Amino acid sequence: MIRFSVADEIFDRPSFWVKEGKIELIDQRRLPLEVEIISAGTLEEQIHCIKTLGIRGAPAIGSFAAFSLSLALDRGEDLEKTYNALLNSRPTAVDLRNCLDEVKLAFMDGGKDQASKTAFNIYGRIMEACRMIGENGAQIIPDSAKILTHCNAGALATMDWGTALSPIRVKKRDGGNPFVWVSETRPLLQGARLTAWELLQEGIDHRIIVDSASGYLMRKGEVDLVITGADRVCANGDLANKIGTYEKAVIAHDLGIPFYVAFPKTTIDLKCPDGDQIPIEERDPSEIEELRDSRISPHGSTAFNPAFDVTPAELVTSYITEDGVFSRTEFLKMYIKKAPL
Amino acid sequence: MIRFSVADEIFDRPSFWVKEGKIELIDQRRLPLEVEIISAGTLEEQIHCIKTLGIRGAPAIGSFAAFSLSLALDRGEDLEKTYNALLNSRPTAVDLRNCLDEVKLAFMDGGKDQASKTAFNIYGRIMEACRMIGENGAQIIPDSAKILTHCNAGALATMDWGTALSPIRVKKRDGGNPFVWVSETRPLLQGARLTAWELLQEGIDHRIIVDSASGYLMRKGEVDLVITGADRVCANGDLANKIGTYEKAVIAHDLGIPFYVAFPKTTIDLKCPDGDQIPIEERDPSEIEELRDSRISPHGSTAFNPAFDVTPAELVTSYITEDGVFSRTEFLKMYIKKAPL
């Protein structure tokens, strides 16, 4: 759960939940300085939340969209139209498609009750998967490890525990003393805003750095391991994650620092042969050109804003899922069922 | 010169100049949205300008401080006290020490007139060196090259022409069609604010990216070469430059993309044996934690803010100076006068 206080009251909540036919969520656009729970009742409101990053993180988007679809079906809305509108809300994280497909199949198989049951099942399953990612991943974290992470792959990006942050939380719970370098993650600062906020709630020691300081720290011996989440893991082990992940993987590889990726099975895309086939979302240039609606760069200069990059499997030390910690060969054998490379 | 307009009047100016015993400068803290010329008359005002990045860039700091010292000596202020105050204003760029040493020696040799003559000589010499960096460096730029740069190493960082940007300006002047990826350069956004503004004035096509998108673009084949400035080049060819330079050098090296460094001779530190000996400035965490005085990260989370990193000589394709374009071996032979490695 995510523990936070609003007006002296202490809450323990997942990143979102369903209440009376609506989805309630911690509004991630306003964190960390304002903690606000908002309610999204219509499909349009829910899609707006996804597109504007009120809710974000590959597993959270998948489960949130599964609820959006099942609630729309409950209201008697059209399957294909709703499915497509949700599927097109963000392109890179495959959890979205995987979770929507599961609800769609359930609806075709058993109607709206089956669809609803499936959406709740996905929600519980991902939450449990993230807990297990923590239990499995904690084994690869030395007791007082200095860990570099990027973006936010915590409870806010899932529903509870997180992916990259889950092993760190478990390590802390079990008496370890992990330290986290939080890469701020431009342009939308999910590291400085969300990961720092989560670590603060959990009492985990950390410092925020600009994204391009991670190489400096790795070269100085200040990073024992790198761990990130993923938005899509391909059938050859390549993966997409927040822009900047690839750079960290290259430098870690160059310096012999382990680079781990943590994700639940919903992030695996069996249909995607390799990283070059992953659609990379390009977001609005204004996210870079402006800060809080005020211009940074000169009028006349425009930005290019890819939100993700691709890290080749060769740079990954291990894959951490709810089932264990796997080398590339083991990962492919476990999930892809092809001859190992 | 830097061409800009204020209230419909068009100016052609260097980044700073001396007028009636004061230093006038384009205030780089306010660019690009406000173009303001300010005047720094006292030593305290001048040091404040250096510390708060009203003036910045290794060659510009060196020449600006040379004037600050000679003007203070003109006013009868104490040599050692003034020298030390200026020397301690910023730690990483060695041009500061090199230029101050030259003025100090001149003063000890020939008094304040000699000191003043030397400060003007440094100013003219660096300006001419930057022009020559352009002439020399333009030869390594293909006609329609896509070039990645980091931070601002343009006319604002020198007095005219720039270091990394000078070859690009010359290429454009000579009919080439260079395109520049401008890495925004957190935390103070010298790329998005200053480099973009300079390129816009020069009519050079460019797009701004977040710092951590450069690896993505390099891997996609969208970068033909990388070129940056330097704040200190050691006796073994290692160099310090804006935080993030090292990451770009590692990735360029990994992908076989040429990585060039451009600087005048004032940036060479013969006394510094290698990059590990370079003092790296740590700036105030608030530069990362806040944006325009408004908090980004949660209260309770703090940032770590190293302003520079070190790039080992092994990652540098060529060094570009006023004297030519040099491999590491040639560079060491030319300037260090030791047996080549």
GROMACS .gro file of N, CA and C in nm, chain A residues 106-234:
model
  387
  106ALA      N    1  -1.286  -1.245  -2.180
  106ALA     CA    2  -1.377  -1.286  -2.072
  106ALA      C    3  -1.520  -1.241  -2.102
  107PHE      N    4  -1.533  -1.120  -2.155
  107PHE     CA    5  -1.666  -1.068  -2.189
  107PHE      C    6  -1.729  -1.151  -2.299
  108MET      N    7  -1.651  -1.184  -2.401
  108MET     CA    8  -1.704  -1.262  -2.512
  108MET      C    9  -1.741  -1.402  -2.465
  109ASP      N   10  -1.669  -1.446  -2.364
  109ASP     CA   11  -1.690  -1.581  -2.312
  109ASP      C   12  -1.806  -1.586  -2.212
  110GLY      N   13  -1.812  -1.488  -2.120
  110GLY     CA   14  -1.909  -1.499  -2.011
  110GLY      C   15  -1.983  -1.370  -1.978
  111GLY      N   16  -1.978  -1.271  -2.068
  111GLY     CA   17  -2.053  -1.148  -2.045
  111GLY      C   18  -1.989  -1.056  -1.944
  112LYS      N   19  -2.068  -0.957  -1.902
  112LYS     CA   20  -2.008  -0.849  -1.822
  112LYS      C   21  -1.965  -0.894  -1.683
  113ASP      N   22  -2.034  -0.994  -1.627
  113ASP     CA   23  -1.991  -1.042  -1.495
  113ASP      C   24  -1.853  -1.106  -1.502
  114GLN      N   25  -1.835  -1.184  -1.608
  114GLN     CA   26  -1.705  -1.248  -1.629
  114GLN      C   27  -1.597  -1.142  -1.654
  115ALA      N   28  -1.633  -1.038  -1.729
  115ALA     CA   29  -1.538  -0.929  -1.757
  115ALA      C   30  -1.498  -0.860  -1.626
  116SER      N   31  -1.596  -0.833  -1.542
  116SER     CA   32  -1.569  -0.765  -1.416
  116SER      C   33  -1.480  -0.851  -1.326
  117LYS      N   34  -1.516  -0.980  -1.319
  117LYS     CA   35  -1.437  -1.072  -1.237
  117LYS      C   36  -1.292  -1.074  -1.286
  118THR      N   37  -1.275  -1.073  -1.416
  118THR     CA   38  -1.141  -1.076  -1.475
  118THR      C   39  -1.063  -0.948  -1.441
  119ALA      N   40  -1.130  -0.833  -1.448
  119ALA     CA   41  -1.061  -0.707  -1.416
  119ALA      C   42  -1.013  -0.708  -1.271
  120PHE      N   43  -1.099  -0.758  -1.180
  120PHE     CA   44  -1.057  -0.767  -1.039
  120PHE      C   45  -0.945  -0.870  -1.021
  121ASN      N   46  -0.954  -0.976  -1.100
  121ASN     CA   47  -0.850  -1.078  -1.093
  121ASN      C   48  -0.714  -1.024  -1.138
  122ILE      N   49  -0.715  -0.946  -1.247
  122ILE     CA   50  -0.591  -0.885  -1.296
  122ILE      C   51  -0.531  -0.795  -1.188
  123TYR      N   52  -0.617  -0.715  -1.127
  123TYR     CA   53  -0.575  -0.621  -1.022
  123TYR      C   54  -0.505  -0.696  -0.908
  124GLY      N   55  -0.569  -0.800  -0.858
  124GLY     CA   56  -0.511  -0.877  -0.748
  124GLY      C   57  -0.385  -0.951  -0.790
  125ARG      N   58  -0.386  -1.000  -0.913
  125ARG     CA   59  -0.275  -1.079  -0.962
  125ARG      C   60  -0.149  -0.994  -0.978
  126ILE      N   61  -0.168  -0.872  -1.034
  126ILE     CA   62  -0.050  -0.784  -1.052
  126ILE      C   63   0.004  -0.741  -0.916
  127MET      N   64  -0.089  -0.713  -0.823
  127MET     CA   65  -0.046  -0.671  -0.689
  127MET      C   66   0.039  -0.782  -0.624
  128GLU      N   67  -0.009  -0.904  -0.635
  128GLU     CA   68   0.064  -1.018  -0.579
  128GLU      C   69   0.196  -1.041  -0.656
  129ALA      N   70   0.191  -1.023  -0.788
  129ALA     CA   71   0.314  -1.039  -0.868
  129ALA      C   72   0.419  -0.940  -0.821
  130CYS      N   73   0.376  -0.817  -0.794
  130CYS     CA   74   0.473  -0.714  -0.752
  130CYS      C   75   0.531  -0.747  -0.615
  131ARG      N   76   0.449  -0.803  -0.527
  131ARG     CA   77   0.500  -0.846  -0.397
  131ARG      C   78   0.607  -0.954  -0.417
  132MET      N   79   0.579  -1.048  -0.507
  132MET     CA   80   0.675  -1.156  -0.531
  132MET      C   81   0.803  -1.106  -0.602
  133ILE      N   82   0.787  -1.005  -0.689
  133ILE     CA   83   0.906  -0.943  -0.750
  133ILE      C   84   0.998  -0.892  -0.640
  134GLY      N   85   0.936  -0.837  -0.536
  134GLY     CA   86   1.014  -0.788  -0.422
  134GLY      C   87   1.085  -0.901  -0.349
  135GLU      N   88   1.011  -1.008  -0.320
  135GLU     CA   89   1.072  -1.122  -0.249
  135GLU      C   90   1.186  -1.182  -0.332
  136ASN      N   91   1.162  -1.198  -0.462
  136ASN     CA   92   1.266  -1.257  -0.547
  136ASN      C   93   1.384  -1.163  -0.566
  137GLY      N   94   1.351  -1.037  -0.594
  137GLY     CA   95   1.457  -0.941  -0.626
  137GLY      C   96   1.543  -0.904  -0.507
  138ALA      N   97   1.485  -0.910  -0.387
  138ALA     CA   98   1.562  -0.872  -0.267
  138ALA      C   99   1.687  -0.958  -0.253
  139GLN      N  100   1.681  -1.080  -0.307
  139GLN     CA  101   1.796  -1.170  -0.296
  139GLN      C  102   1.920  -1.122  -0.370
  140ILE      N  103   1.900  -1.038  -0.472
  140ILE     CA  104   2.018  -0.992  -0.547
  140ILE      C  105   2.070  -0.857  -0.496
  141ILE      N  106   2.008  -0.805  -0.389
  141ILE     CA  107   2.052  -0.675  -0.336
  141ILE      C  108   2.141  -0.695  -0.213
  142PRO      N  109   2.268  -0.655  -0.222
  142PRO     CA  110   2.355  -0.662  -0.104
  142PRO      C  111   2.300  -0.575   0.010
  143ASP      N  112   2.343  -0.604   0.132
  143ASP     CA  113   2.282  -0.541   0.250
  143ASP      C  114   2.279  -0.389   0.251
  144SER      N  115   2.390  -0.326   0.219
  144SER     CA  116   2.392  -0.180   0.219
  144SER      C  117   2.418  -0.128   0.078
  145ALA      N  118   2.347  -0.188  -0.017
  145ALA     CA  119   2.371  -0.156  -0.158
  145ALA      C  120   2.335  -0.012  -0.190
  146LYS      N  121   2.415   0.049  -0.278
  146LYS     CA  122   2.380   0.177  -0.338
  146LYS      C  123   2.321   0.147  -0.475
  147ILE      N  124   2.193   0.182  -0.490
  147ILE     CA  125   2.115   0.138  -0.605
  147ILE      C  126   2.075   0.259  -0.688
  148LEU      N  127   2.092   0.250  -0.819
  148LEU     CA  128   2.044   0.355  -0.908
  148LEU      C  129   1.914   0.310  -0.972
  149THR      N  130   1.810   0.395  -0.966
  149THR     CA  131   1.689   0.365  -1.041
  149THR      C  132   1.654   0.485  -1.126
  150HIS      N  133   1.557   0.466  -1.217
  150HIS     CA  134   1.519   0.571  -1.312
  150HIS      C  135   1.368   0.574  -1.319
  151CYS      N  136   1.313   0.691  -1.338
  151CYS     CA  137   1.168   0.709  -1.347
  151CYS      C  138   1.103   0.660  -1.217
  152ASN      N  139   0.976   0.625  -1.221
  152ASN     CA  140   0.910   0.567  -1.105
  152ASN      C  141   0.858   0.430  -1.140
  153ALA      N  142   0.911   0.330  -1.071
  153ALA     CA  143   0.861   0.193  -1.086
  153ALA      C  144   0.828   0.142  -0.947
  154GLY      N  145   0.752   0.224  -0.874
  154GLY     CA  146   0.711   0.191  -0.738
  154GLY      C  147   0.563   0.158  -0.731
  155ALA      N  148   0.509   0.166  -0.611
  155ALA     CA  149   0.368   0.133  -0.590
  155ALA      C  150   0.278   0.219  -0.679
  156LEU      N  151   0.318   0.343  -0.703
  156LEU     CA  152   0.236   0.431  -0.787
  156LEU      C  153   0.228   0.380  -0.931
  157ALA      N  154   0.330   0.310  -0.976
  157ALA     CA  155   0.335   0.261  -1.114
  157ALA      C  156   0.268   0.125  -1.128
  158THR      N  157   0.234   0.067  -1.014
  158THR     CA  158   0.166  -0.063  -1.017
  158THR      C  159   0.037  -0.039  -0.935
  159MET      N  160   0.011  -0.114  -0.832
  159MET     CA  161  -0.093  -0.075  -0.738
  159MET      C  162  -0.034  -0.074  -0.598
  160ASP      N  163   0.056  -0.171  -0.578
  160ASP     CA  164   0.126  -0.181  -0.450
  160ASP      C  165   0.265  -0.237  -0.478
  161TRP      N  166   0.359  -0.212  -0.390
  161TRP     CA  167   0.496  -0.265  -0.395
  161TRP      C  168   0.581  -0.207  -0.507
  162GLY      N  169   0.529  -0.204  -0.629
  162GLY     CA  170   0.612  -0.159  -0.741
  162GLY      C  171   0.684  -0.273  -0.808
  163THR      N  172   0.764  -0.238  -0.909
  163THR     CA  173   0.847  -0.339  -0.976
  163THR      C  174   0.992  -0.316  -0.933
  164ALA      N  175   1.059  -0.215  -0.988
  164ALA     CA  176   1.199  -0.189  -0.949
  164ALA      C  177   1.212  -0.157  -0.800
  165LEU      N  178   1.113  -0.088  -0.744
  165LEU     CA  179   1.125  -0.050  -0.602
  165LEU      C  180   1.086  -0.162  -0.507
  166SER      N  181   1.017  -0.264  -0.556
  166SER     CA  182   0.968  -0.369  -0.467
  166SER      C  183   1.083  -0.444  -0.396
  167PRO      N  184   1.187  -0.486  -0.470
  167PRO     CA  185   1.298  -0.553  -0.400
  167PRO      C  186   1.365  -0.462  -0.296
  168ILE      N  187   1.368  -0.334  -0.323
  168ILE     CA  188   1.430  -0.239  -0.230
  168ILE      C  189   1.345  -0.227  -0.104
  169ARG      N  190   1.212  -0.222  -0.122
  169ARG     CA  191   1.122  -0.218  -0.007
  169ARG      C  192   1.134  -0.343   0.079
  170VAL      N  193   1.141  -0.458   0.011
  170VAL     CA  194   1.152  -0.585   0.084
  170VAL      C  195   1.285  -0.590   0.159
  171LYS      N  196   1.391  -0.545   0.092
  171LYS     CA  197   1.523  -0.543   0.155
  171LYS      C  198   1.521  -0.456   0.281
  172LYS      N  199   1.456  -0.342   0.272
  172LYS     CA  200   1.444  -0.251   0.386
  172LYS      C  201   1.362  -0.317   0.498
  173ARG      N  202   1.248  -0.376   0.462
  173ARG     CA  203   1.161  -0.444   0.557
  173ARG      C  204   1.237  -0.553   0.632
  174ASP      N  205   1.327  -0.623   0.561
  174ASP     CA  206   1.400  -0.734   0.621
  174ASP      C  207   1.527  -0.690   0.693
  175GLY      N  208   1.540  -0.560   0.718
  175GLY     CA  209   1.651  -0.514   0.800
  175GLY      C  210   1.773  -0.466   0.724
  176GLY      N  211   1.767  -0.469   0.591
  176GLY     CA  212   1.877  -0.415   0.511
  176GLY      C  213   1.876  -0.263   0.515
  177ASN      N  214   1.979  -0.204   0.456
  177ASN     CA  215   1.990  -0.059   0.460
  177ASN      C  216   2.021  -0.006   0.320
  178PRO      N  217   1.928  -0.028   0.226
  178PRO     CA  218   1.955   0.015   0.089
  178PRO      C  219   1.955   0.167   0.076
  179PHE      N  220   2.038   0.216  -0.014
  179PHE     CA  221   2.041   0.358  -0.047
  179PHE      C  222   2.008   0.372  -0.195
  180VAL      N  223   1.925   0.470  -0.230
  180VAL     CA  224   1.880   0.482  -0.369
  180VAL      C  225   1.919   0.617  -0.430
  181TRP      N  226   1.988   0.613  -0.544
  181TRP     CA  227   2.008   0.731  -0.629
  181TRP      C  228   1.885   0.744  -0.717
  182VAL      N  229   1.813   0.853  -0.703
  182VAL     CA  230   1.688   0.874  -0.777
  182VAL      C  231   1.716   0.965  -0.896
  183SER      N  232   1.713   0.909  -1.013
  183SER     CA  233   1.734   0.986  -1.136
  183SER      C  234   1.606   1.066  -1.162
  184GLU      N  235   1.616   1.197  -1.174
  184GLU     CA  236   1.495   1.281  -1.168
  184GLU      C  237   1.393   1.252  -1.279
  185THR      N  238   1.443   1.213  -1.400
  185THR     CA  239   1.358   1.170  -1.510
  185THR      C  240   1.282   1.284  -1.577
  186ARG      N  241   1.360   1.360  -1.654
  186ARG     CA  242   1.298   1.461  -1.739
  186ARG      C  243   1.228   1.393  -1.855
  187PRO      N  244   1.122   1.453  -1.910
  187PRO     CA  245   1.074   1.586  -1.873
  187PRO      C  246   0.974   1.591  -1.758
  188LEU      N  247   0.908   1.481  -1.726
  188LEU     CA  248   0.797   1.494  -1.632
  188LEU      C  249   0.835   1.462  -1.487
  189LEU      N  250   0.963   1.435  -1.465
  189LEU     CA  251   1.020   1.430  -1.331
  189LEU      C  252   0.956   1.325  -1.240
  190GLN      N  253   0.924   1.210  -1.297
  190GLN     CA  254   0.864   1.103  -1.217
  190GLN      C  255   0.959   1.053  -1.108
  191GLY      N  256   1.091   1.065  -1.132
  191GLY     CA  257   1.186   1.027  -1.028
  191GLY      C  258   1.183   1.126  -0.912
  192ALA      N  259   1.207   1.252  -0.943
  192ALA     CA  260   1.216   1.357  -0.839
  192ALA      C  261   1.083   1.375  -0.767
  193ARG      N  262   0.971   1.355  -0.840
  193ARG     CA  263   0.840   1.379  -0.778
  193ARG      C  264   0.786   1.254  -0.711
  194LEU      N  265   0.788   1.141  -0.782
  194LEU     CA  266   0.714   1.024  -0.735
  194LEU      C  267   0.801   0.923  -0.661
  195THR      N  268   0.917   0.887  -0.720
  195THR     CA  269   1.004   0.790  -0.653
  195THR      C  270   1.055   0.847  -0.522
  196ALA      N  271   1.098   0.973  -0.523
  196ALA     CA  272   1.146   1.036  -0.399
  196ALA      C  273   1.035   1.036  -0.294
  197TRP      N  274   0.914   1.066  -0.334
  197TRP     CA  275   0.800   1.070  -0.242
  197TRP      C  276   0.774   0.932  -0.182
  198GLU      N  277   0.777   0.830  -0.267
  198GLU     CA  278   0.755   0.693  -0.218
  198GLU      C  279   0.864   0.650  -0.120
  199LEU      N  280   0.989   0.679  -0.156
  199LEU     CA  281   1.100   0.638  -0.069
  199LEU      C  282   1.094   0.710   0.065
  200LEU      N  283   1.051   0.835   0.059
  200LEU     CA  284   1.036   0.913   0.182
  200LEU      C  285   0.930   0.849   0.273
  201GLN      N  286   0.819   0.808   0.214
  201GLN     CA  287   0.713   0.742   0.292
  201GLN      C  288   0.765   0.613   0.356
  202GLU      N  289   0.853   0.544   0.282
  202GLU     CA  290   0.903   0.413   0.327
  202GLU      C  291   1.026   0.426   0.416
  203GLY      N  292   1.074   0.549   0.436
  203GLY     CA  293   1.193   0.568   0.519
  203GLY      C  294   1.320   0.513   0.456
  204ILE      N  295   1.325   0.510   0.325
  204ILE     CA  296   1.444   0.458   0.255
  204ILE      C  297   1.532   0.576   0.213
  205ASP      N  298   1.660   0.570   0.253
  205ASP     CA  299   1.754   0.678   0.228
  205ASP      C  300   1.777   0.696   0.078
  206HIS      N  301   1.781   0.820   0.033
  206HIS     CA  302   1.796   0.845  -0.110
  206HIS      C  303   1.844   0.986  -0.136
  207ARG      N  304   1.897   1.009  -0.255
  207ARG     CA  305   1.930   1.142  -0.304
  207ARG      C  306   1.884   1.151  -0.449
  208ILE      N  307   1.837   1.268  -0.485
  208ILE     CA  308   1.793   1.293  -0.623
  208ILE      C  309   1.911   1.346  -0.705
  209ILE      N  310   1.923   1.299  -0.829
  209ILE     CA  311   2.027   1.351  -0.920
  209ILE      C  312   1.964   1.386  -1.054
  210VAL      N  313   2.031   1.472  -1.130
  210VAL     CA  314   1.986   1.492  -1.267
  210VAL      C  315   2.016   1.365  -1.346
  211ASP      N  316   1.940   1.343  -1.453
  211ASP     CA  317   1.952   1.217  -1.526
  211ASP      C  318   2.094   1.192  -1.573
  212SER      N  319   2.164   1.298  -1.613
  212SER     CA  320   2.295   1.276  -1.673
  212SER      C  321   2.407   1.266  -1.569
  213ALA      N  322   2.373   1.262  -1.440
  213ALA     CA  323   2.476   1.242  -1.338
  213ALA      C  324   2.498   1.095  -1.306
  214SER      N  325   2.416   1.006  -1.361
  214SER     CA  326   2.429   0.866  -1.320
  214SER      C  327   2.561   0.806  -1.369
  215GLY      N  328   2.607   0.845  -1.486
  215GLY     CA  329   2.736   0.795  -1.536
  215GLY      C  330   2.850   0.837  -1.444
  216TYR      N  331   2.847   0.962  -1.403
  216TYR     CA  332   2.949   1.014  -1.310
  216TYR      C  333   2.955   0.930  -1.183
  217LEU      N  334   2.837   0.901  -1.125
  217LEU     CA  335   2.832   0.823  -1.001
  217LEU      C  336   2.875   0.679  -1.023
  218MET      N  337   2.836   0.621  -1.135
  218MET     CA  338   2.877   0.483  -1.164
  218MET      C  339   3.029   0.476  -1.177
  219ARG      N  340   3.087   0.572  -1.247
  219ARG     CA  341   3.232   0.571  -1.268
  219ARG      C  342   3.308   0.593  -1.137
  220LYS      N  343   3.245   0.667  -1.043
  220LYS     CA  344   3.309   0.693  -0.914
  220LYS      C  345   3.293   0.576  -0.818
  221GLY      N  346   3.227   0.468  -0.859
  221GLY     CA  347   3.207   0.354  -0.769
  221GLY      C  348   3.095   0.375  -0.670
  222GLU      N  349   3.005   0.469  -0.698
  222GLU     CA  350   2.897   0.501  -0.605
  222GLU      C  351   2.768   0.426  -0.634
  223VAL      N  352   2.772   0.334  -0.730
  223VAL     CA  353   2.653   0.258  -0.767
  223VAL      C  354   2.689   0.109  -0.770
  224ASP      N  355   2.620   0.029  -0.686
  224ASP     CA  356   2.647  -0.115  -0.683
  224ASP      C  357   2.564  -0.191  -0.786
  225LEU      N  358   2.445  -0.138  -0.814
  225LEU     CA  359   2.360  -0.202  -0.913
  225LEU      C  360   2.256  -0.103  -0.963
  226VAL      N  361   2.206  -0.129  -1.085
  226VAL     CA  362   2.101  -0.048  -1.143
  226VAL      C  363   1.977  -0.136  -1.154
  227ILE      N  364   1.861  -0.081  -1.120
  227ILE     CA  365   1.737  -0.158  -1.137
  227ILE      C  366   1.627  -0.064  -1.187
  228THR      N  367   1.561  -0.108  -1.292
  228THR     CA  368   1.451  -0.029  -1.349
  228THR      C  369   1.331  -0.120  -1.374
  229GLY      N  370   1.219  -0.060  -1.403
  229GLY     CA  371   1.103  -0.133  -1.451
  229GLY      C  372   1.111  -0.151  -1.601
  230ALA      N  373   0.999  -0.189  -1.663
  230ALA     CA  374   0.993  -0.202  -1.808
  230ALA      C  375   0.852  -0.173  -1.853
  231ASP      N  376   0.839  -0.126  -1.977
  231ASP     CA  377   0.707  -0.102  -2.035
  231ASP      C  378   0.668  -0.210  -2.136
  232ARG      N  379   0.768  -0.277  -2.190
  232ARG     CA  380   0.740  -0.389  -2.281
  232ARG      C  381   0.867  -0.472  -2.292
  233VAL      N  382   0.855  -0.601  -2.271
  233VAL     CA  383   0.971  -0.691  -2.287
  233VAL      C  384   0.940  -0.784  -2.403
  234CYS      N  385   1.028  -0.785  -2.503
  234CYS     CA  386   1.004  -0.858  -2.628
  234CYS      C  387   1.042  -1.005  -2.616
   0.00000   0.00000   0.00000
